[in-house]
Coordinates of C-alpha atoms in Angstrom, one line a residue:
M465 CA 0.0 0.0 0.0
V466 CA 2.8 2.4 0.9
E467 CA 4.7 1.6 -2.3
E468 CA 1.6 2.3 -4.4
T469 CA 1.1 5.8 -2.8
Q470 CA 4.7 6.7 -3.5
K471 CA 4.6 5.7 -7.2
P472 CA 4.1 8.6 -9.6
L473 CA 0.7 8.8 -11.2
L474 CA 2.2 9.2 -14.7
A475 CA 5.4 7.9 -16.2
E476 CA 8.2 10.5 -16.7
A477 CA 7.6 12.6 -19.8
K478 CA 10.0 12.2 -22.8
K479 CA 11.8 15.4 -23.7
A480 CA 10.2 16.9 -26.8
G481 CA 12.2 19.0 -29.2
S482 CA 12.9 22.5 -27.9
N483 CA 11.1 25.3 -29.6
G484 CA 13.4 27.9 -28.1
K485 CA 10.7 29.1 -25.5
K486 CA 10.8 28.7 -21.8
G487 CA 7.9 26.6 -20.6
G488 CA 4.8 25.9 -22.7
S489 CA 3.5 27.7 -25.8
G490 CA 0.2 28.9 -24.3
T491 CA -1.2 32.2 -25.4
P492 CA -3.1 34.7 -23.3
M493 CA -6.3 33.6 -25.0
S494 CA -5.7 29.9 -24.2
T495 CA -4.8 30.9 -20.6
A496 CA -8.0 33.0 -20.3
L497 CA -10.1 30.0 -21.5
N498 CA -8.3 27.8 -19.0
L499 CA -9.0 30.3 -16.2
A500 CA -12.6 30.5 -17.3
A501 CA -13.0 26.7 -17.3
S502 CA -11.4 26.5 -13.9
S503 CA -13.7 29.1 -12.5
M504 CA -16.6 27.1 -13.9
G505 CA -15.4 24.1 -12.0
T506 CA -15.3 26.0 -8.8
G507 CA -18.6 27.5 -9.7
L508 CA -20.2 24.2 -8.3
L509 CA -19.4 25.6 -4.9
T510 CA -21.9 28.4 -5.5
L511 CA -24.7 25.8 -5.7
P512 CA -25.0 24.5 -2.1
H513 CA -28.8 24.3 -2.4
A514 CA -28.6 21.8 -5.2
F515 CA -26.2 19.6 -3.2
A516 CA -28.4 20.0 -0.1
C517 CA -31.4 18.7 -2.0
C518 CA -29.4 15.6 -3.0
G519 CA -28.8 14.5 0.6
P520 CA -25.5 13.4 2.0
V521 CA -25.3 9.9 0.5
L522 CA -26.2 10.9 -3.1
C523 CA -24.1 14.1 -2.9
T524 CA -21.0 12.1 -1.8
L525 CA -21.6 9.5 -4.5
L526 CA -22.0 12.3 -7.2
L527 CA -18.8 14.0 -6.0
A528 CA -16.9 10.7 -6.0
I529 CA -18.1 10.0 -9.6
L530 CA -17.2 13.6 -10.7
A531 CA -13.8 13.3 -9.1
L532 CA -13.1 9.9 -10.7
T533 CA -14.2 11.1 -14.1
T534 CA -12.1 14.3 -13.9
D535 CA -9.0 12.3 -12.8
V536 CA -9.4 9.7 -15.6
T537 CA -9.9 12.5 -18.2
L538 CA -6.9 14.5 -17.1
V539 CA -4.7 11.4 -17.0
L540 CA -5.8 10.5 -20.5
L541 CA -5.2 14.0 -21.8
I542 CA -1.7 14.1 -20.3
R543 CA -0.8 10.7 -21.7
L544 CA -2.1 11.5 -25.1
G545 CA -0.3 14.9 -25.1
R546 CA 3.0 13.2 -24.2
H547 CA 2.5 10.5 -26.8
L548 CA 1.8 13.0 -29.5
G549 CA 4.6 15.4 -28.3
V550 CA 2.3 18.4 -27.7
S551 CA 2.2 20.6 -24.7
T552 CA -1.1 22.6 -25.1
F553 CA -4.7 21.6 -25.2
G554 CA -5.2 23.5 -28.4
S555 CA -2.4 21.8 -30.2
L556 CA -3.7 18.4 -29.0
M557 CA -7.1 19.1 -30.4
Q558 CA -5.5 20.2 -33.7
R559 CA -3.5 17.0 -33.9
L560 CA -6.6 14.9 -33.2
F561 CA -9.3 16.6 -35.2
G562 CA -7.4 18.7 -37.7
K563 CA -7.7 22.5 -38.3
N564 CA -11.5 22.5 -38.9
G565 CA -12.3 20.1 -36.1
S566 CA -10.1 22.1 -33.7
A567 CA -11.8 25.3 -34.7
C568 CA -15.2 23.7 -34.2
F569 CA -14.2 22.4 -30.8
Q570 CA -12.9 25.8 -29.7
L571 CA -16.1 27.4 -30.9
M572 CA -18.2 24.9 -28.8
L573 CA -15.9 25.5 -25.8
I574 CA -16.2 29.2 -26.1
S575 CA -20.0 29.0 -26.4
V576 CA -20.3 26.8 -23.3
L577 CA -17.9 29.0 -21.3
F578 CA -19.8 32.1 -22.4
L579 CA -23.0 30.7 -21.1
A580 CA -21.4 29.6 -17.9
L581 CA -19.7 32.9 -17.4
T582 CA -23.0 34.6 -17.9
A583 CA -24.4 32.5 -15.1
M584 CA -21.4 33.5 -12.9
Q585 CA -22.0 37.1 -13.8
R586 CA -25.5 36.7 -12.4
V587 CA -23.9 35.4 -9.2
V588 CA -21.6 38.4 -9.0
L589 CA -24.6 40.7 -9.6
D590 CA -26.6 39.0 -6.8
L591 CA -24.1 38.1 -4.2
L592 CA -21.1 40.4 -4.3
P593 CA -23.1 43.6 -3.4
I594 CA -24.5 41.7 -0.3
F595 CA -21.0 40.6 0.6
M596 CA -19.6 44.1 0.3
E597 CA -22.4 45.5 2.4
A598 CA -21.9 42.9 5.1
V599 CA -18.1 43.2 5.2
C600 CA -17.5 46.9 4.5
G601 CA -20.9 48.4 5.5
L602 CA -21.1 50.0 2.0
K603 CA -24.2 50.0 -0.1
V604 CA -22.9 49.5 -3.7
S605 CA -24.6 49.4 -7.0
P606 CA -24.6 45.8 -8.4
L607 CA -23.9 47.1 -11.9
G608 CA -21.1 49.3 -10.8
L609 CA -19.5 46.6 -8.9
S610 CA -19.9 44.2 -11.8
M611 CA -18.3 46.7 -14.1
I612 CA -15.3 47.0 -11.8
V613 CA -14.9 43.2 -11.6
N614 CA -15.2 42.9 -15.4
V615 CA -12.6 45.5 -16.0
F616 CA -10.1 43.5 -13.9
V617 CA -11.1 40.2 -15.6
L618 CA -10.8 41.7 -19.0
S619 CA -7.4 43.2 -18.3
A620 CA -6.2 39.8 -17.0
C621 CA -7.5 38.2 -20.3
F622 CA -5.5 40.6 -22.4
S623 CA -2.4 40.5 -20.3
G624 CA 0.8 39.3 -22.1
S625 CA 2.1 37.4 -19.0
Y626 CA 0.5 35.8 -16.0
H627 CA 3.7 35.5 -14.0
A628 CA 2.6 38.1 -11.5
L629 CA -0.4 35.9 -10.6
R630 CA 1.9 33.2 -9.3
R631 CA 2.7 35.2 -6.2
A632 CA -0.8 36.6 -5.7

């Protein structure tokens, strides 16, 4: 049992040919999409009522299935990326589906994320003003607060580098 927990989950990656860049070849757009997808994953935490309606047993079962599915999916993506010698999700999709298939996949991903971000915007409009009033004692306009949040998010999306966020 102890040996199994000390084994790495994935085998060591083979060194791919160097493209002269440090790190991966992600772009600000791909990073913004990854951040949006990550925020959608944590968005489940904003739905406690839905999980409360499930009950503790069903909720635990659903979370276990979701965790297992996520783990298997990520391991498969990493193994496939290493096998094909690519380091970004976009380049993996292009190798698997070609240029048109990759563009179609990106369009679907952007559509889903847009709808999910719209729902998250609704959460910001509804809950953040209440939080600000409780913490700071300030009554703020939901639309004004939303505009401020969106300016920061938009500036992060168009940033050329995300290295400053590592220490945040």
